[in-house]
Coordinates of C-alpha atoms in Angstrom, one line a residue:
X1 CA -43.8 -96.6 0.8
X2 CA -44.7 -99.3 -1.8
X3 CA -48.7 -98.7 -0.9
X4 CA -48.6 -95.3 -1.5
X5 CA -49.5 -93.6 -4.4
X6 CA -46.9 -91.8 -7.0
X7 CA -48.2 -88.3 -6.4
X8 CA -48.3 -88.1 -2.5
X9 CA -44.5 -90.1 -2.9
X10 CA -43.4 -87.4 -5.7
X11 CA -44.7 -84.4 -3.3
X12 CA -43.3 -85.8 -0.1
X13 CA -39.7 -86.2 -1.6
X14 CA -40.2 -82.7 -3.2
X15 CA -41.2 -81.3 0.2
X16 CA -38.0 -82.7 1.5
X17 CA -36.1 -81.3 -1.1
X18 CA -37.5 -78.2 -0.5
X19 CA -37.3 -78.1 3.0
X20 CA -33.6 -79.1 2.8
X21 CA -33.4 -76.3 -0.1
X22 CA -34.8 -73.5 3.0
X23 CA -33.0 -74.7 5.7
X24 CA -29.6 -74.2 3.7
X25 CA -30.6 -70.9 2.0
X26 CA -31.9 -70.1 5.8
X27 CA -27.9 -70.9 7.3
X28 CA -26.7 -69.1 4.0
X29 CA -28.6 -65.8 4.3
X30 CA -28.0 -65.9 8.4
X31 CA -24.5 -66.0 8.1
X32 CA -23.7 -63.7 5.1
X33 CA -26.2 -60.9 6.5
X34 CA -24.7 -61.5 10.4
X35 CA -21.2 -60.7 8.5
X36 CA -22.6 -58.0 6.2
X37 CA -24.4 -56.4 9.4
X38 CA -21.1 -56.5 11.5
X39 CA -19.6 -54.9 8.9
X40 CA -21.7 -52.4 8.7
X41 CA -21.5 -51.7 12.8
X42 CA -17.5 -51.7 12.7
X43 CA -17.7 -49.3 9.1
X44 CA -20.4 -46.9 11.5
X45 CA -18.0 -47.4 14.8
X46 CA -15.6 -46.0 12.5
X47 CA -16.8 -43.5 10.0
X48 CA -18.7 -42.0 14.0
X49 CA -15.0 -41.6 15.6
X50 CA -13.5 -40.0 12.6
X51 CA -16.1 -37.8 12.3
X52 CA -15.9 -36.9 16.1
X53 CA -11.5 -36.1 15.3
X54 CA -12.6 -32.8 13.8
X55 CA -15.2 -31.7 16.5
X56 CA -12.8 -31.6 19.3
X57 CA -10.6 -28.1 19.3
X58 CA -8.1 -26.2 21.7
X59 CA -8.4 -22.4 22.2
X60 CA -5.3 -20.9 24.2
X61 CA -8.1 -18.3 25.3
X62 CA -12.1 -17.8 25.0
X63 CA -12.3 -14.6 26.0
X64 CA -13.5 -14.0 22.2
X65 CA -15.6 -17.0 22.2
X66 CA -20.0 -17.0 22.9
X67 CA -20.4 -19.2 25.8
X68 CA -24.0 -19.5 25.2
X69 CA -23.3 -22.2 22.3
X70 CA -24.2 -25.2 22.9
X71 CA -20.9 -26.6 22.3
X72 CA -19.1 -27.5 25.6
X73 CA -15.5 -26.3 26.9
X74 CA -13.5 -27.3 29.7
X75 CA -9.8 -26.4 31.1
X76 CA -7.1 -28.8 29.3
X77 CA -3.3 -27.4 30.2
X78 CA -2.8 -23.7 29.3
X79 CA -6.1 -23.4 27.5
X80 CA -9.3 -24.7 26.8
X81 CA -10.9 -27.9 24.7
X82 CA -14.0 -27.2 22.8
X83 CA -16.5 -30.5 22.2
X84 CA -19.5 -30.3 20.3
X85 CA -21.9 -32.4 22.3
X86 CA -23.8 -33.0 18.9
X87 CA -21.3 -35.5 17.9
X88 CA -19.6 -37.0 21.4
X89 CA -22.0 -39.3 22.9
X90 CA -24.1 -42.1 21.9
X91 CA -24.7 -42.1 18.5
X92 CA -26.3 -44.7 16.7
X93 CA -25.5 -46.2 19.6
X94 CA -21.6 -46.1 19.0
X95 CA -20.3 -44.2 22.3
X96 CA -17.7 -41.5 21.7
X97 CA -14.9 -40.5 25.1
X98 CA -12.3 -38.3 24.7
X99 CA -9.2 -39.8 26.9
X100 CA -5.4 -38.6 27.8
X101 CA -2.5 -40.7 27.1
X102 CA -2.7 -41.7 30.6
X103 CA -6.0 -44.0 29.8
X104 CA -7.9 -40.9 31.8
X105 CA -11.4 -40.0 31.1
X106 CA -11.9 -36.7 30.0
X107 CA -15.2 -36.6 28.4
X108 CA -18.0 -38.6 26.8
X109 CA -19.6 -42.3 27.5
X110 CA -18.1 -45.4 27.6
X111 CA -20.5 -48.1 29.0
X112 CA -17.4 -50.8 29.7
X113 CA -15.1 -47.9 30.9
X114 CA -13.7 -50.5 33.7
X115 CA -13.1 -53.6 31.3
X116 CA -11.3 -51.3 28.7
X117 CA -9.2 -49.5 31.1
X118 CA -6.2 -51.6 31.1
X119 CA -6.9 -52.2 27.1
X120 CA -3.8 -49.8 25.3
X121 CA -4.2 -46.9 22.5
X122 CA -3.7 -48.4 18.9
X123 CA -4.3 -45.8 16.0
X124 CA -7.0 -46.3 13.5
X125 CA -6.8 -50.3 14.6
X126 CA -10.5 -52.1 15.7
X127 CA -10.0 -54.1 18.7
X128 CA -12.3 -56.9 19.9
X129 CA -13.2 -57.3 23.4
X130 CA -15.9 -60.1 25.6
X131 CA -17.3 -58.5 28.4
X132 CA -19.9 -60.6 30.6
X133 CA -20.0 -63.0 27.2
X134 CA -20.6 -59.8 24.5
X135 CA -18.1 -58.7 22.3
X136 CA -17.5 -55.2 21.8
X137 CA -15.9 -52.9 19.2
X138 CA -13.2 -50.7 20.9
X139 CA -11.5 -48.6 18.2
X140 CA -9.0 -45.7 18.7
X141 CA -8.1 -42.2 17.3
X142 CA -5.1 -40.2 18.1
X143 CA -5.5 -36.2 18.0
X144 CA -3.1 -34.5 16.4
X145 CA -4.2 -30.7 15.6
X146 CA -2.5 -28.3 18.1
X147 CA -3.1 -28.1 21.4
X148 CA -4.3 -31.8 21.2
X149 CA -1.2 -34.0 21.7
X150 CA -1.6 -36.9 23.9
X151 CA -5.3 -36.9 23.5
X152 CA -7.3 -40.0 22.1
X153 CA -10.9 -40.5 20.7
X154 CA -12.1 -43.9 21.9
X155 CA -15.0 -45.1 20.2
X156 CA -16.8 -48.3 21.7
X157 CA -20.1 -50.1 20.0
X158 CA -21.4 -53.5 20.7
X159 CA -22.6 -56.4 18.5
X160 CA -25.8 -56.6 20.4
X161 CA -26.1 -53.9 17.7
X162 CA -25.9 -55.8 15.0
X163 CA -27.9 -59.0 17.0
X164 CA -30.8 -56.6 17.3
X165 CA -30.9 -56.3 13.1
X166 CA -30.3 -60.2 13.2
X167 CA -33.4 -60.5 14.8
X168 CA -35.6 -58.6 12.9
X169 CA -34.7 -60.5 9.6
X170 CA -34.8 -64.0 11.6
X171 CA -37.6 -62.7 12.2
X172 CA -38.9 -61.7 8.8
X173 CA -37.3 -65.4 7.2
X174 CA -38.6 -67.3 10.1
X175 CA -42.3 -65.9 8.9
X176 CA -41.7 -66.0 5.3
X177 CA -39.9 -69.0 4.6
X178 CA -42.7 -71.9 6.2
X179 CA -44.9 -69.8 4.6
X180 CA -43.2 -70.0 1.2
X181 CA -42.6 -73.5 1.8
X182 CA -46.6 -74.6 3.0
X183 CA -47.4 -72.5 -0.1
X184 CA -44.7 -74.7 -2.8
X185 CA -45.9 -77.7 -1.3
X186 CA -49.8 -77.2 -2.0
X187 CA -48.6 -76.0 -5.5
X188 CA -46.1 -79.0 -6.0
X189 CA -49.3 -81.4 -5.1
X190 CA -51.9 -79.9 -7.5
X191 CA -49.0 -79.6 -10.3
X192 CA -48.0 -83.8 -9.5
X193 CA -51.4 -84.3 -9.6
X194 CA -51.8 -82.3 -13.0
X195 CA -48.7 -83.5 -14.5
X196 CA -49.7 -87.4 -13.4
X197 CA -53.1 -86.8 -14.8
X198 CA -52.1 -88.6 -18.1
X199 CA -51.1 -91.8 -15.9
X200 CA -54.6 -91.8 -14.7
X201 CA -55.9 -91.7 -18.4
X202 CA -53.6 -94.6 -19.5
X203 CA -54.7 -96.6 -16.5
X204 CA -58.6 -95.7 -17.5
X205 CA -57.6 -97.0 -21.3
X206 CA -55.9 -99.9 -20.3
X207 CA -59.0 -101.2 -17.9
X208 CA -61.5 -100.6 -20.9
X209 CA -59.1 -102.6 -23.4
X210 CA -59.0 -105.3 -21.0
X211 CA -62.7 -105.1 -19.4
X212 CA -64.2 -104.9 -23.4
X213 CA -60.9 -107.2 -25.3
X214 CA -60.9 -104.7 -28.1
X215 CA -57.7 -104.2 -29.1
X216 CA -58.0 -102.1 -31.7
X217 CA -58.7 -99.4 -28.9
X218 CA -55.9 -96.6 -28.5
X219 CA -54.9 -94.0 -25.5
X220 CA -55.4 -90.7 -26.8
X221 CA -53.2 -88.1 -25.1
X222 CA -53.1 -86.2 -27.8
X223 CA -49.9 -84.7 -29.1
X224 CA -46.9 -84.5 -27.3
X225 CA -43.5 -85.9 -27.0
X226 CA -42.6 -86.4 -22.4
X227 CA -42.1 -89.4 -21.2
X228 CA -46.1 -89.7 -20.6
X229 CA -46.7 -89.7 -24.1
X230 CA -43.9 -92.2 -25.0
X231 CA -45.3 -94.6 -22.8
X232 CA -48.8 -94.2 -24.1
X233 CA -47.0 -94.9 -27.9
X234 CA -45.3 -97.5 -26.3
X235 CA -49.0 -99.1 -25.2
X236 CA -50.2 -98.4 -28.3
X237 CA -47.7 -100.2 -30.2
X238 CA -47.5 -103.2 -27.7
X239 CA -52.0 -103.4 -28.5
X240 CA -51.1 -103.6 -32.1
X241 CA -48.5 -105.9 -31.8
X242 CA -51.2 -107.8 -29.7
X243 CA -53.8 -107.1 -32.1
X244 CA -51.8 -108.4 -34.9
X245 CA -51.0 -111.6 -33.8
X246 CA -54.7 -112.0 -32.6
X247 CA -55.3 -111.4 -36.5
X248 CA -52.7 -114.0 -37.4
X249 CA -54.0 -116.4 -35.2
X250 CA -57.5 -116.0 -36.3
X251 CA -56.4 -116.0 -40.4
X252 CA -53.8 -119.1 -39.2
X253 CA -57.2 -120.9 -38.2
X254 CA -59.5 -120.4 -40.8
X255 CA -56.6 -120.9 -43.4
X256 CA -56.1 -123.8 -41.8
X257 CA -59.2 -125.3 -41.5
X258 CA -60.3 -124.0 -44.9
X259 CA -57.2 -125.9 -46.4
X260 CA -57.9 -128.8 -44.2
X261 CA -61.3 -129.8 -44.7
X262 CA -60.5 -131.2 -48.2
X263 CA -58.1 -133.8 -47.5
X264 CA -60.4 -134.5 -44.5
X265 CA -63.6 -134.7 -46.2
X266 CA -61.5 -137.0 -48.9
X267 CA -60.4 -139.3 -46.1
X268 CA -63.7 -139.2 -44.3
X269 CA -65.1 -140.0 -47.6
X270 CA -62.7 -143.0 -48.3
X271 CA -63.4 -144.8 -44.7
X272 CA -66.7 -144.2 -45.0
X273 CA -66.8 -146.1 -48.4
X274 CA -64.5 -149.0 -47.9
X275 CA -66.3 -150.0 -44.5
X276 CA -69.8 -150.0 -45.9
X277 CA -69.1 -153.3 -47.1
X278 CA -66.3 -156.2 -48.0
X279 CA -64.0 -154.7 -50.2
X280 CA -61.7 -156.3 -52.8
X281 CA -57.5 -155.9 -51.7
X282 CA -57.2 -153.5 -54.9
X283 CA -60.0 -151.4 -53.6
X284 CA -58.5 -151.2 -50.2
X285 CA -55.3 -150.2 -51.2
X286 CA -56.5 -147.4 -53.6
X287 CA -58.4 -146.1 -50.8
X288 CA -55.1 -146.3 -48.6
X289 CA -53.3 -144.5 -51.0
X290 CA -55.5 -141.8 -50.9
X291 CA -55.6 -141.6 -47.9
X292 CA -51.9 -141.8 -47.4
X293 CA -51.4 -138.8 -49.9
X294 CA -54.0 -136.6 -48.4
X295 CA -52.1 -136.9 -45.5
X296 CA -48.9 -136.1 -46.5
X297 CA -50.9 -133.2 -48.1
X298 CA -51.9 -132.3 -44.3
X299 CA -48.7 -132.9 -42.9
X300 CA -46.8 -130.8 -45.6
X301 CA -49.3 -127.7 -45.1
X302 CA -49.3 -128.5 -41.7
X303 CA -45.6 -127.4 -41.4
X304 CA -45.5 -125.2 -43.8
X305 CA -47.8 -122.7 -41.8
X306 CA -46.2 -123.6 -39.0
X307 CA -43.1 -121.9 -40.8
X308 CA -44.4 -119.4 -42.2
X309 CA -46.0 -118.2 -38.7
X310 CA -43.2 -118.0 -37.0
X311 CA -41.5 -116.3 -40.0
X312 CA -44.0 -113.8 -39.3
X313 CA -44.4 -113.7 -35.5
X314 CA -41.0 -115.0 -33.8
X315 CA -38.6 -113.7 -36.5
X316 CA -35.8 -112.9 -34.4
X317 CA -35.4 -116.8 -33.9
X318 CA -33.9 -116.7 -37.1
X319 CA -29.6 -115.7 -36.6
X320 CA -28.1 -113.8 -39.5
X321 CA -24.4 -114.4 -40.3
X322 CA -22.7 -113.2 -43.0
X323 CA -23.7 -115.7 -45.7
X324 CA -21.8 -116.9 -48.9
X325 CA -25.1 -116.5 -51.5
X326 CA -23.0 -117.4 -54.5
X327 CA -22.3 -121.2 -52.6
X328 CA -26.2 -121.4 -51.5
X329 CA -27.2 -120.8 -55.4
X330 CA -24.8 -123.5 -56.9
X331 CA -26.0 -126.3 -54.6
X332 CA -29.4 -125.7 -54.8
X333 CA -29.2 -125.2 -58.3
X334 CA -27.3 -128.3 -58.9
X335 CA -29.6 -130.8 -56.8
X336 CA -32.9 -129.3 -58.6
X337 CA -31.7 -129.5 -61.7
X338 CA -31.8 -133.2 -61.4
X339 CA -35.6 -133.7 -60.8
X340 CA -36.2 -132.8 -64.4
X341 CA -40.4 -132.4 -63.9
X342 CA -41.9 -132.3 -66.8
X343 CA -38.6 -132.3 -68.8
X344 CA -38.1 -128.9 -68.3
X345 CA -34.3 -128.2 -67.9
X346 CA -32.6 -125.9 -65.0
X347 CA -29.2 -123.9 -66.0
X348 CA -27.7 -121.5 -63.4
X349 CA -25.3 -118.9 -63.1
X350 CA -24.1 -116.9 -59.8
X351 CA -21.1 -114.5 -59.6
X352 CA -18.4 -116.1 -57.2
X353 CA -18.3 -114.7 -53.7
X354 CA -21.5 -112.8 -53.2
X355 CA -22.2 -112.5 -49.7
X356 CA -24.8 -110.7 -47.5
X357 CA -26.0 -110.1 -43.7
X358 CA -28.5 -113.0 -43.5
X359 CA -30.4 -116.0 -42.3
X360 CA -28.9 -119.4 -44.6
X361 CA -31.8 -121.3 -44.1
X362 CA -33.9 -118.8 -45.1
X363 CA -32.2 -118.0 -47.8
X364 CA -32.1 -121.2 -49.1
X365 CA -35.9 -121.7 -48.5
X366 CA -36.2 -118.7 -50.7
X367 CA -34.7 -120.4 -53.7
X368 CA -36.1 -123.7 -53.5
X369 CA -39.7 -121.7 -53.4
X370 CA -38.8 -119.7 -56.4
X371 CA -37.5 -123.2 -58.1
X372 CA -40.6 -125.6 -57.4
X373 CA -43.0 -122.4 -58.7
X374 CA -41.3 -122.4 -62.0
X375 CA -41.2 -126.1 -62.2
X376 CA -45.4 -126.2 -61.0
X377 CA -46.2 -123.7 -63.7
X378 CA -44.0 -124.4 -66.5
X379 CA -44.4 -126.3 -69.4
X380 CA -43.1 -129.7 -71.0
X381 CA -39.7 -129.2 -72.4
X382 CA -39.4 -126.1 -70.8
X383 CA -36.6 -124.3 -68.9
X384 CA -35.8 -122.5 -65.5
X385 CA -32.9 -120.4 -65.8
X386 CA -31.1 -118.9 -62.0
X387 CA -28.6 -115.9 -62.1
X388 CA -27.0 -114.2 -59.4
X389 CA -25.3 -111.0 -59.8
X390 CA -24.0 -108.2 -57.7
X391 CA -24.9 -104.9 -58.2
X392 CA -23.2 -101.6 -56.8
X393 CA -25.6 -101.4 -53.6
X394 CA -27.3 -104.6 -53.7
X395 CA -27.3 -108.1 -54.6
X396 CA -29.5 -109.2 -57.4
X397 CA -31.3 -112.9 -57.8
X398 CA -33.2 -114.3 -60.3
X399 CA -35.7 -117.0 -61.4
X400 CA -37.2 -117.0 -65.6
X401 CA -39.1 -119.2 -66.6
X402 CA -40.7 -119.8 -70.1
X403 CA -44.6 -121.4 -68.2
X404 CA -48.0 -120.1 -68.5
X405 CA -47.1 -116.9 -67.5
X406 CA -49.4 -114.7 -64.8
X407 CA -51.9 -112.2 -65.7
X408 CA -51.8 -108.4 -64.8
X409 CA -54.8 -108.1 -62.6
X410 CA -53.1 -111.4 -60.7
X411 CA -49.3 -110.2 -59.8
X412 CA -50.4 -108.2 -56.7
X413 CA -52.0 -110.9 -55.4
X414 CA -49.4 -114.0 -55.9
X415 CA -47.8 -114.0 -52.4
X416 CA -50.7 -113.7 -50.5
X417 CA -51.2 -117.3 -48.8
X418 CA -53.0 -120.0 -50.4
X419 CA -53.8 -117.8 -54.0
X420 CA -52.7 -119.8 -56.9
X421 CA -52.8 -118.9 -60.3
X422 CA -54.4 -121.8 -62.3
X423 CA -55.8 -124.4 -60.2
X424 CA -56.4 -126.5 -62.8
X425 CA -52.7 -126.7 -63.1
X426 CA -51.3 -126.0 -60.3
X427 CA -50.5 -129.5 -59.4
X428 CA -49.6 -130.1 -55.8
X429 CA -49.3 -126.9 -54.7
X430 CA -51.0 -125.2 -51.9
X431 CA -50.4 -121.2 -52.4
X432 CA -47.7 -120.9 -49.5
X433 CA -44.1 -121.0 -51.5
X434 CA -44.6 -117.5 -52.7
X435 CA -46.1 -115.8 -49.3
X436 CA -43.3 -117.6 -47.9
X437 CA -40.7 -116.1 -50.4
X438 CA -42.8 -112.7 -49.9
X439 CA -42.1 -112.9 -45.9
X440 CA -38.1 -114.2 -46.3
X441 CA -37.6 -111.1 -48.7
X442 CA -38.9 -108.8 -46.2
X443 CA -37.3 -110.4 -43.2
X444 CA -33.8 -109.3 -44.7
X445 CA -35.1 -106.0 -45.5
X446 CA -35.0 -106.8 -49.6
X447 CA -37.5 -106.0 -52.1
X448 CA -38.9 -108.6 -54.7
X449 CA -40.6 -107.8 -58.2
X450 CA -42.7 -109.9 -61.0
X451 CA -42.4 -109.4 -64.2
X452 CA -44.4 -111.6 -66.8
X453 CA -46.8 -112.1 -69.4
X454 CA -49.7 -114.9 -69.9
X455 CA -48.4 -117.5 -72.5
X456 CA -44.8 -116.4 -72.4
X457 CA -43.4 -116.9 -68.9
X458 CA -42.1 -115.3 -65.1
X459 CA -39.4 -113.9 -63.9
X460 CA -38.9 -113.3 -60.4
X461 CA -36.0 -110.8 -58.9
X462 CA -35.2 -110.3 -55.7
X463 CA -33.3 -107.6 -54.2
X464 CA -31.0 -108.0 -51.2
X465 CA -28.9 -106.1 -49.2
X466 CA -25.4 -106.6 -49.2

């Protein structure tokens, strides 16, 4: 079953189904028509004799009466019985006798005459009776015009009767109903095959995405909403998932090496220089210093892409927990406000208890990124001031500073990675604290604005869910 293919396994369980379906409408149909028919032969052996109770009459005399009708009369006590022959007989194949009340045949047909002989008169009653392994119909009349007393009408049919109607629709559903299923299960291939079509496609898209490694290739199904066209969405997404973290790779790379071949170059440059020839101990440990600073600059990138990659790529490795913001701003606060950079001076205030649905760590990256960008770009003597407030819907966190300020043209382009404002003062920075803060902000589904002017200063406000 496993090697076969989804259409041929779809149209053989349907053709079981189906036959299964027949088979049981088959039994159903048989048995209600085989009782409906039966019915029909006991209503006929009935509605025949009670037709025949008014055909048979007694005459005292007939010297009155045309002999040359067809209607036949014999001697019954002081007078004479007329029968109509149109009616007693075999009709419809229902035989009609006329007997006395001592079981005596008088008149008429009755094919099992021996087997019912011994078989009693009961009025208007339908009696059942197996001869040689058929069952028969025996049902009774008792006459009671004048004249007639102690005469019965015994009418006798047999379900052979009915059998023989049996057949003919056996017959009829025994042709029809193979046909009817050969027919269904062509139709049911050709419509698996039609409706399975779109597999096919997806297959087809799937081999060109992998033979030509362009994901930016889609399956077109066009518009629709089955299962067939989830699943296609549901390839589509998982390429530009794929596609995406391609991209990140590829801008995690040349950001990298971009960033990297500074400090590289510098130490390059400094080995190169101190082993050209003997070196006084003050030149070599300048040139170790630099070197040992360019590579803390390496490490510190280093790991700060590493951070911010899998901010963007494994985020659900972060756990959110219902976090106590208020806490988080006071101890940050408290421990940067004792660098004192540049003299500048960091005053806080947060709202007690504010809490939200979120990631600690994070969070507190957040704030120390908002910090060491006011402390990069402000000025001597300056200040940094941190509130926290909650608002009605949302929590509300801020960073002001008084520094140089950022340009109009520039806000839009702040947290992208690596872009700094003034590299000629932008210290040690490396243009990943505010992409980072940019990436936190969206992680907990906040929003974060800028609002500032050259010469004047920043302030930053994030917006967070409670």
């Amino acid at each position: 079953m496993k090697n076969l293919s989804i259409r041929f396994k779809i149209t053989l369980w349907f053709t079981i189904i189906l036959v299964f379906t027949v088979f049981c409408t088959y039994v159903i149909v048989f048995s209600v028509n085989r009782q409906l028919i039966l019915k029909t032969v006991r209503d006929e052996l009935i509605r025949t004799v009670e037709d025949n109770v008014d055909e048979v009459e007694y005459y005292k005399s007939i010297g009155n009466i045309d002999l040359h009708e067809v209607d036949y009369y014999m001697l019954f006590r002081d007078g004479y019985l007329e029968i109509d022959d149109d009616f007693l007989g075999c009709v419809n194949e229902v035989y009609t006798s006329l007997y006395n009340e001592n079981a005596v045949l008088l008149y008429g047909e009755n094919p099992i005459s021996r087997q019912t002989a011994d078989t009693g008169f009961l009025d208007a009653k339908i009696q059942r009776l197996m001869v040689h392994n058929t069952l028969y119909y025996v049902f009774d009349r008792r006459l009671t015009s004048e004249g007639l007393e102690g005469l019965w009408l015994r009418g006798i049919v047999s379900e052979n009767q009915g059998m023989r109607e049996m057949s003919s629709i056996t017959r009829l559903l025994l042709l029809f109903l193979p046909s009817y299923v050969t027919v269904s299960v062509i139709g049911g291939y050709f419509f698996a095959k039609r409706t399975l079509r779109p597999i096919q496609e997806i297959l087809e898209s799937v081999r060109k995405i992998g033979i030509s490694g362009d994901l930016k290739k889609r399956i077109d199904l066009g518009k629709g909403k089955d299962e067939l066209h989830q699943l296609a969405a549901g390839f589509n997404e998982m390429f530009q998932r794929l596609d995406d973290a391609f991209e990140a790779e590829r801008r995690f790379t040349s950001d990298v090496s971009h960033e990297l071949r500074t400090p590289v170059s510098v130490i390059k440059t400094q080995c190169e220089i101190v082993l050209e020839e003997p070196r006084s101990v003050e030149e070599y440990e300048r040139a170790l210093h630099t070197i040992q600073g360019q590579s803390r600059k390496m490490s510190r990138l280093i790991s700060d892409m590493l951070d911010f990659t899998r901010l963007q790529m494994r985020a659900e490795s972060y756990v959110c927990e219902a976090v106590d913001l208020s806490e988080i701003v006071r101890e940050i606060c408290f421990d940067m406000s004792l660098i004192r950079d540049k003299d500048i001076t960091l005053d806080y205030e947060a709202e007690d208890d504010v809490r939200i649905w979120g990631n600690r760590k994070l969070l507190s990256r957040l704030l120390v990124n908002l910090i060491n960008n006011a402390y990069r770009y402000g000025r001597e003597g300056g200040y940094i001031s941190v509130g926290l407030k909650q608002e009605k819907e949302y929590v509300r966190l801020s960073v002001s500073d008084n520094g140089i300020g950022i340009a109009n043209e520039e806000q839009s382009k702040i947290f992208h990675r690596f872009y700094q404002v003034d590299h000629s003062r932008s210290g040690n920075g490396m243009g990943l604290g505010l992409a980072m803060v940019s990436e936190i902000v969206q992680f907990h589904g906040g929003e974060i604005r800028v609002e500032s002017e050259p010469g004047k200063g920043s302030t930053f406000m994030v917006f967070l869910k409670k």
